[in-house]
Coordinates of C-alpha atoms in Angstrom, one line a residue:
M1 CA 21.6 -93.7 -88.8
V2 CA 25.0 -93.8 -90.7
I3 CA 24.5 -93.5 -94.5
P4 CA 27.7 -94.7 -96.1
S5 CA 29.7 -92.1 -98.2
V6 CA 26.8 -89.6 -97.5
G7 CA 26.9 -88.7 -93.8
L8 CA 25.2 -89.4 -90.3
Y9 CA 21.8 -88.6 -89.0
E10 CA 20.7 -88.3 -85.4
G11 CA 17.1 -87.7 -84.6
H12 CA 13.5 -88.6 -85.0
F13 CA 12.0 -90.9 -87.7
K14 CA 8.6 -91.6 -89.0
A15 CA 7.8 -94.5 -91.4
G16 CA 11.4 -94.8 -92.0
K17 CA 12.1 -91.3 -92.9
F18 CA 13.7 -88.3 -91.1
H19 CA 10.7 -86.7 -89.3
G20 CA 10.6 -84.3 -86.3
H21 CA 13.9 -82.8 -84.9
G22 CA 17.2 -84.0 -86.1
T23 CA 20.9 -83.3 -87.0
Y24 CA 22.2 -84.4 -90.4
E25 CA 26.0 -84.3 -90.8
L26 CA 27.1 -84.6 -94.5
K27 CA 30.6 -85.8 -95.4
D28 CA 31.2 -82.4 -97.2
N29 CA 31.2 -80.5 -93.8
E30 CA 27.6 -79.4 -94.3
V31 CA 25.4 -79.7 -91.2
Y32 CA 21.6 -79.2 -90.9
E33 CA 20.1 -79.1 -87.5
G34 CA 16.4 -78.7 -87.3
H35 CA 12.9 -80.0 -88.3
F36 CA 12.5 -82.6 -91.0
R37 CA 9.0 -83.9 -92.7
D38 CA 9.1 -86.9 -94.8
G39 CA 12.9 -87.0 -95.0
L40 CA 13.3 -83.4 -96.0
F41 CA 14.3 -80.1 -94.3
H42 CA 11.1 -78.7 -93.3
G43 CA 10.4 -76.0 -90.7
H44 CA 12.9 -74.1 -88.5
G45 CA 16.5 -75.0 -88.9
M46 CA 20.1 -74.2 -89.2
Q47 CA 22.3 -75.1 -92.2
R48 CA 26.0 -74.6 -92.0
S49 CA 28.8 -75.1 -94.7
N50 CA 32.1 -73.9 -95.4
N51 CA 30.5 -71.2 -97.5
C52 CA 27.6 -69.9 -95.5
T53 CA 25.4 -70.3 -92.4
Y54 CA 21.6 -69.9 -92.8
V55 CA 19.1 -70.0 -89.9
G56 CA 15.5 -69.8 -90.8
E57 CA 12.6 -71.5 -92.3
F58 CA 12.8 -74.4 -94.8
Q59 CA 10.2 -76.1 -96.9
A60 CA 11.0 -79.4 -98.9
N61 CA 14.7 -78.8 -98.5
A62 CA 14.6 -75.3 -99.7
K63 CA 15.1 -71.9 -97.9
C64 CA 11.6 -70.6 -97.7
G65 CA 10.1 -67.9 -95.4
Y66 CA 12.1 -65.6 -93.0
G67 CA 15.8 -66.2 -92.6
I68 CA 19.4 -64.9 -91.8
L69 CA 22.0 -65.9 -94.3
D70 CA 25.9 -65.1 -93.6
D71 CA 27.8 -65.7 -96.8
M72 CA 31.4 -66.3 -95.9
L73 CA 32.7 -66.0 -99.5
T74 CA 31.3 -62.5 -100.2
G75 CA 31.2 -61.3 -96.5
D76 CA 27.4 -60.3 -97.1
K77 CA 25.0 -60.8 -94.4
Y78 CA 21.1 -60.8 -95.4
M79 CA 18.1 -60.9 -93.4
G80 CA 14.7 -61.2 -95.0
M81 CA 12.3 -63.5 -97.0
F82 CA 13.2 -66.4 -99.1
A83 CA 11.4 -68.5 -101.6
D84 CA 12.9 -71.6 -103.4
N85 CA 16.5 -70.9 -101.9
K86 CA 16.3 -67.3 -103.3
R87 CA 16.2 -64.0 -101.6
I88 CA 12.8 -62.5 -102.4
G89 CA 10.6 -59.8 -101.1
A90 CA 11.6 -57.3 -98.2
G91 CA 15.1 -57.7 -97.1
I92 CA 18.3 -56.0 -95.7
C93 CA 21.8 -56.8 -96.9
I94 CA 25.0 -55.5 -95.2
T95 CA 28.2 -56.0 -97.3
M96 CA 31.5 -56.9 -96.2
N97 CA 32.7 -53.3 -96.5
G98 CA 29.7 -52.1 -94.3
D99 CA 27.4 -50.7 -97.0
Y100 CA 23.7 -51.1 -95.9
F101 CA 21.0 -52.0 -98.5
E102 CA 17.2 -52.3 -97.7
G103 CA 14.6 -53.0 -100.3
L104 CA 12.9 -55.5 -102.3
F105 CA 14.6 -58.5 -103.7
A106 CA 13.4 -60.4 -106.8
D107 CA 15.1 -63.6 -108.0
D108 CA 18.0 -63.3 -105.4
E109 CA 18.8 -59.6 -106.6
L110 CA 18.1 -56.3 -105.0
A111 CA 15.9 -54.5 -107.6
G112 CA 13.7 -51.4 -107.5
P113 CA 13.2 -48.7 -104.9
G114 CA 15.1 -48.9 -101.7
I115 CA 17.6 -47.1 -99.3
A116 CA 21.2 -47.5 -99.1
V117 CA 23.8 -46.2 -96.5
L118 CA 27.1 -46.2 -98.2
E119 CA 30.8 -45.5 -97.1
K120 CA 31.5 -42.0 -95.7
D121 CA 27.9 -41.9 -94.5
Y122 CA 26.3 -41.1 -97.9
Y123 CA 22.7 -42.1 -98.0
Y124 CA 20.6 -42.7 -101.1
E125 CA 16.9 -43.3 -101.5
G126 CA 15.7 -44.5 -104.8
E127 CA 16.3 -47.3 -107.3
L128 CA 19.3 -49.5 -106.6
S129 CA 21.0 -52.8 -106.8
L130 CA 23.6 -54.3 -104.5
Q131 CA 26.2 -52.7 -106.6
G132 CA 24.6 -49.3 -105.7
P133 CA 22.1 -46.7 -107.4
I134 CA 20.9 -47.6 -110.7
G135 CA 18.3 -45.2 -111.7
K136 CA 16.3 -42.1 -110.2
G137 CA 16.9 -41.2 -106.6
V138 CA 18.2 -38.9 -104.1
Y139 CA 21.8 -38.9 -102.6
Y140 CA 22.1 -37.3 -99.2
M141 CA 25.4 -36.1 -98.3
P142 CA 26.9 -36.1 -94.7
T143 CA 26.9 -32.3 -94.8
G144 CA 23.0 -32.5 -95.3
A145 CA 23.0 -31.5 -98.9
A146 CA 20.9 -33.6 -101.3
N147 CA 21.5 -34.3 -104.8
I148 CA 19.0 -35.7 -107.2
V149 CA 20.3 -38.2 -109.7

């Protein structure tokens, strides 16, 4: 199905709507390949654009459930849970410079207790955000020493 000024859909239909497996190529270089329900992304799929690639679960066109997001603008890679297109719950984020963060996400931000492995093998356990430690915690140095902050 060609949709003028929007894109191209190739796949299954039900009652005149995208339903089942299909591929939807939009004019702005966005591509979704996966499952549809009632014309919306729903179920497992892959969404690619100039900015990012997401592989995971969708519900009514929104990232929802477990997924993997590769953000080409920031270089961040995230694996974890999503709800309403936002990172939420347990997740892991690896930044472009190699910092590793693991913890709980709320409203698309890492917040609360977690762990981080930072440059030069510094290990941190405690309250943190994707910018680094933000509260009480313990820094572990590569020498084995620990500092409480």
